[in-house]
mmCIF file of C-alpha atoms in Angstrom:
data_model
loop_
_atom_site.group_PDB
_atom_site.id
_atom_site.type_symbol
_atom_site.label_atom_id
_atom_site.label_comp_id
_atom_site.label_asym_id
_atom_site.label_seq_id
_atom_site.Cartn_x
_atom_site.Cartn_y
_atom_site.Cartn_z
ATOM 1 C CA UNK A 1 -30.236 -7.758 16.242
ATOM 2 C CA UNK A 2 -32.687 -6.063 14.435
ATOM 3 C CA UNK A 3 -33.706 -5.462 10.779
ATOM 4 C CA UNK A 4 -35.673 -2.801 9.403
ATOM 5 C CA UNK A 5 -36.849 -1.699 12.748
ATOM 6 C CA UNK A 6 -37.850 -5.762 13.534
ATOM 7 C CA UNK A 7 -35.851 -8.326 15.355
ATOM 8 C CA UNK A 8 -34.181 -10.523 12.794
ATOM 9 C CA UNK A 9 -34.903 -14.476 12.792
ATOM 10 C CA UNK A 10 -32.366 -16.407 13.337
ATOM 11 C CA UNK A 11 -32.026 -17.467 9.744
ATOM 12 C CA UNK A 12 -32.032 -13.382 8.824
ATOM 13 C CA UNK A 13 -29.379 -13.483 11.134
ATOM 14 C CA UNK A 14 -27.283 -16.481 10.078
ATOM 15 C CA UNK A 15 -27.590 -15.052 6.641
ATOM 16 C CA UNK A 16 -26.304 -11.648 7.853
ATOM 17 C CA UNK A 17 -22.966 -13.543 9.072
ATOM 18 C CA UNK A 18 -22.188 -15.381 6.077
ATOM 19 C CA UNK A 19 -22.578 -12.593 3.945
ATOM 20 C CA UNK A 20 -19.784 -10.802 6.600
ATOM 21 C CA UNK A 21 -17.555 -14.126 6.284
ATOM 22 C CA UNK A 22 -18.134 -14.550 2.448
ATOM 23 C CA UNK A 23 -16.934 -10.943 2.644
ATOM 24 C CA UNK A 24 -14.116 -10.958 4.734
ATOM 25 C CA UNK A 25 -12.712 -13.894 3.099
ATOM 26 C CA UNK A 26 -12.850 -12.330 -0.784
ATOM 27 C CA UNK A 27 -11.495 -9.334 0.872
ATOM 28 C CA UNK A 28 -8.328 -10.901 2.800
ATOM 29 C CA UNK A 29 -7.712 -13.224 -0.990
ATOM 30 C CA UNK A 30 -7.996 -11.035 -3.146
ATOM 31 C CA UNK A 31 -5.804 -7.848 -1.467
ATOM 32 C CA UNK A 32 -3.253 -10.322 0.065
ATOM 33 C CA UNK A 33 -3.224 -12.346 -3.451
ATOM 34 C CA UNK A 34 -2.987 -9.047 -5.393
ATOM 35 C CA UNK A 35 0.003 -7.957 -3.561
ATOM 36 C CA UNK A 36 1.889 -11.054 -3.515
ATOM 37 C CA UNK A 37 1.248 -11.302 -7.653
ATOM 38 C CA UNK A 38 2.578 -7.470 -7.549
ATOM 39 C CA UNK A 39 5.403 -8.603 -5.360
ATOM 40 C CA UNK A 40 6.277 -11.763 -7.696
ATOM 41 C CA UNK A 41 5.753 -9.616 -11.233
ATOM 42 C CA UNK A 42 7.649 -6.593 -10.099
ATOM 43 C CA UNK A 43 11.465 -6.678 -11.153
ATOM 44 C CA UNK A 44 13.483 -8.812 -9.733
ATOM 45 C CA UNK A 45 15.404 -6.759 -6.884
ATOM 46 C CA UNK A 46 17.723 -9.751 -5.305
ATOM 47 C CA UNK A 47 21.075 -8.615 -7.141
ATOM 48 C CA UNK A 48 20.528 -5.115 -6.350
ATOM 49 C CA UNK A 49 22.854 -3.215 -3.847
ATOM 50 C CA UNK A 50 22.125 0.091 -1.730
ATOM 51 C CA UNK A 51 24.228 3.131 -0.795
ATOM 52 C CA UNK A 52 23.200 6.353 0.344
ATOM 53 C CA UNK A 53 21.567 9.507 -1.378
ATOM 54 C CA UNK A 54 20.243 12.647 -0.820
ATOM 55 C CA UNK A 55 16.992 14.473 -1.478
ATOM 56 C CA UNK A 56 17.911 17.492 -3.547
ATOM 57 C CA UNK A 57 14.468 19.242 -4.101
ATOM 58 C CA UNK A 58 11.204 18.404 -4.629
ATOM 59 C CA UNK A 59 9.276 17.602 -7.518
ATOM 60 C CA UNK A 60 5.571 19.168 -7.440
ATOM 61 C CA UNK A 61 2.493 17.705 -9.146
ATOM 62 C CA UNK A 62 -1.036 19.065 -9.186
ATOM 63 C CA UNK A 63 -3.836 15.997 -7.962
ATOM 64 C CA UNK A 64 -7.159 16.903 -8.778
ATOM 65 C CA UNK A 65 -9.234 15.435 -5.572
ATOM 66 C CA UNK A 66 -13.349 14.846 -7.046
ATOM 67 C CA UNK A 67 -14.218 13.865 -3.748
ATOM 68 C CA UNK A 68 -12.683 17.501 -1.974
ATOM 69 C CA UNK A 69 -13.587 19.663 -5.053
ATOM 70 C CA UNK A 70 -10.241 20.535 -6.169
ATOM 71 C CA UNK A 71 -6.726 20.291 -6.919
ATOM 72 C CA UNK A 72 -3.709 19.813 -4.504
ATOM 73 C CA UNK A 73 -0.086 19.894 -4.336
ATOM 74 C CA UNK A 74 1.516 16.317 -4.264
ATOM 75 C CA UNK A 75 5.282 15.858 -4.108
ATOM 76 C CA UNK A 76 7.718 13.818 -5.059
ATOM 77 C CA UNK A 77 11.655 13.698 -3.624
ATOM 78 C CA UNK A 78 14.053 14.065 -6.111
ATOM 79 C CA UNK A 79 17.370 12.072 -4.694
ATOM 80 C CA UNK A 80 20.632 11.941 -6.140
ATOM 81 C CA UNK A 81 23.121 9.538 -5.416
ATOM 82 C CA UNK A 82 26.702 8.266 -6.681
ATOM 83 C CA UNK A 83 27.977 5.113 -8.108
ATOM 84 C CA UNK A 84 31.259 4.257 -9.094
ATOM 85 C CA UNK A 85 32.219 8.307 -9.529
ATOM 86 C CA UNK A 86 28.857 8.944 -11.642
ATOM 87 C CA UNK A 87 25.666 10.874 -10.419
ATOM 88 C CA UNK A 88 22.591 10.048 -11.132
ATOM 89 C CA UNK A 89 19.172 11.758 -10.069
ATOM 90 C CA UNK A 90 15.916 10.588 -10.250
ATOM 91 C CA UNK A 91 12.253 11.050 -8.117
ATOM 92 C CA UNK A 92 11.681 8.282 -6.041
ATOM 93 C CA UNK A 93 9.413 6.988 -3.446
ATOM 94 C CA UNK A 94 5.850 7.581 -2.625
ATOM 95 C CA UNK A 95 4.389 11.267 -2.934
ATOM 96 C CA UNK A 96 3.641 13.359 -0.318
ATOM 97 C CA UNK A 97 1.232 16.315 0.337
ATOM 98 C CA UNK A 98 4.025 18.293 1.835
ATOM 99 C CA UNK A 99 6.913 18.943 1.043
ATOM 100 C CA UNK A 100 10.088 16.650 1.758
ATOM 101 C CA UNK A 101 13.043 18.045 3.345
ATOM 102 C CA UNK A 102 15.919 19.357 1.337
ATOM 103 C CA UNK A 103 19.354 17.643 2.500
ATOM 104 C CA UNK A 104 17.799 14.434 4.087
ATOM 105 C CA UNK A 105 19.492 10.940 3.979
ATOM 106 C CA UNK A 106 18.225 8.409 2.222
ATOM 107 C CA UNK A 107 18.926 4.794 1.535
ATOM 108 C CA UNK A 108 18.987 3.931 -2.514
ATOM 109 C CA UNK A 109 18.667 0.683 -3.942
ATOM 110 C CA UNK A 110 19.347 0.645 -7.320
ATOM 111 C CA UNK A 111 20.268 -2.202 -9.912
ATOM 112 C CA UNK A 112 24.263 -2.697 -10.790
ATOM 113 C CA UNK A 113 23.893 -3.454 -14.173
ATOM 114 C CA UNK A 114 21.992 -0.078 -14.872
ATOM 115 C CA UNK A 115 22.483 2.487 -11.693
ATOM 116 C CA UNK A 116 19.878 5.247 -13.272
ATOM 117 C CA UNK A 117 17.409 2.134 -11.951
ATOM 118 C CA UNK A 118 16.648 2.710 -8.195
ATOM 119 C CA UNK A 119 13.679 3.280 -5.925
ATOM 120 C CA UNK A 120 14.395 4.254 -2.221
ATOM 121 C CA UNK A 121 14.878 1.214 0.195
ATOM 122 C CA UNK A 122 11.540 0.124 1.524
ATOM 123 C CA UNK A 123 9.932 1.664 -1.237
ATOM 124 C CA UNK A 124 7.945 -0.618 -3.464
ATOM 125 C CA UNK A 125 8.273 -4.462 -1.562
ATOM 126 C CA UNK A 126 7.443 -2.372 1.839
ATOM 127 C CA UNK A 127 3.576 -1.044 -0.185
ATOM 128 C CA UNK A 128 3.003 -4.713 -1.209
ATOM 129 C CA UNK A 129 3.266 -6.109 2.132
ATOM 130 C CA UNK A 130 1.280 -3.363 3.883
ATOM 131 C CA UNK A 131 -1.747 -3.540 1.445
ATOM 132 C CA UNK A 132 -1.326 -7.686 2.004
ATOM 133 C CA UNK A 133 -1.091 -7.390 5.514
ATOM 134 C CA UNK A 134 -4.207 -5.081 5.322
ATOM 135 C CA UNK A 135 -5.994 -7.293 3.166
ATOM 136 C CA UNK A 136 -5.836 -10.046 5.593
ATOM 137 C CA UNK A 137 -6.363 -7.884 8.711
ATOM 138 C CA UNK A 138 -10.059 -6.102 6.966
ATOM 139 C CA UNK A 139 -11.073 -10.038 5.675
ATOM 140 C CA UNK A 140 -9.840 -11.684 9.190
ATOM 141 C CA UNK A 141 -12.135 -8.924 11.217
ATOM 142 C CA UNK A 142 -15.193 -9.104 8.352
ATOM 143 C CA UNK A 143 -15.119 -13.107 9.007
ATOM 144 C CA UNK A 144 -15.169 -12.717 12.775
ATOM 145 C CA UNK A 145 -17.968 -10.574 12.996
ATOM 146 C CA UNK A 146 -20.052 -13.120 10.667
ATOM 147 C CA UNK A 147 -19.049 -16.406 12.788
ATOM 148 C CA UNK A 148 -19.861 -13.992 15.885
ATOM 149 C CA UNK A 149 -23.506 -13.082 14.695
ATOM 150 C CA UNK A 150 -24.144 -16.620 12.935
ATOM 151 C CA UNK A 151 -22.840 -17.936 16.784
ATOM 152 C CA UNK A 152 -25.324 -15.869 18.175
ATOM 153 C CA UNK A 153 -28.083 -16.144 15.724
ATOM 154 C CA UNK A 154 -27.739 -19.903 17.416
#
């Protein structure tokens, strides 16, 4: 291994690793605790029930992108679905840069006690566990990398 140009020491080296594990570790506790505190503080879903909607349209917003120099569609699905003889309509679910199809199925959970509350199934809970799982996958391979250059530092 070599710094600035030079072969590192073995304590450069050793250093070098447990700034990777320090690193990985923060990273995997505090995107795999953020999403389970987002998880545990979001509403509380267990009484809600699903049935079935449809997307109806498509709801477009403008995202200005600094980093690409401009501004960008982004859209959102707008979904209908029925509950006891009564339609409701709402946009729900994660945005997309193109358009969502017109007519598509979709599964709706939405809370009993007030229907107009819903989010698509897999919507919100399925986010959390991704950027968790993430979390610890990014910290797990930061950590290895440090034990393996501290290992071979010797």
């Amino acid at each position: 291994m070599k710094i600035n140009g030079r072969p590192a020491t073995p304590a450069q080296a050793r250093r070098l690793g447990t700034v990777f594990v320090v690193v990985g570790l923060v990273l995997a506790v505090v995107m795999s605790g953020g999403a389970a505190v987002a998880h545990l503080l979001g509403p509380d879903r267990s009484g809600w029930v699903t049935t079935n909607g449809t997307v109806t349209g498509n709801e477009q917003g403008v995202r200005v992108d600094v980093d690409r120099g401009g501004r960008r569609s982004e859209y959102q699905r707008l979904v209908t679905w029925t509950v006891d003889g009564q339609e409701h309509s709402a946009a729900l679910g994660a945005t997309s840069s193109k358009p969502f199809r017109v007519g598509e199925q979709v599964t709706v959970s939405y809370d009993p006690a007030r229907p107009d509350r819903a989010e698509l199934q897999g919507g919100a809970s399925t986010i959390t566990l991704v950027v968790g799982g993430a979390g610890l996958a990014f910290g797990a391979l930061f950590a290895g990398i440090g034990l393996a250059i501290r290992r071979r530092a010797g």
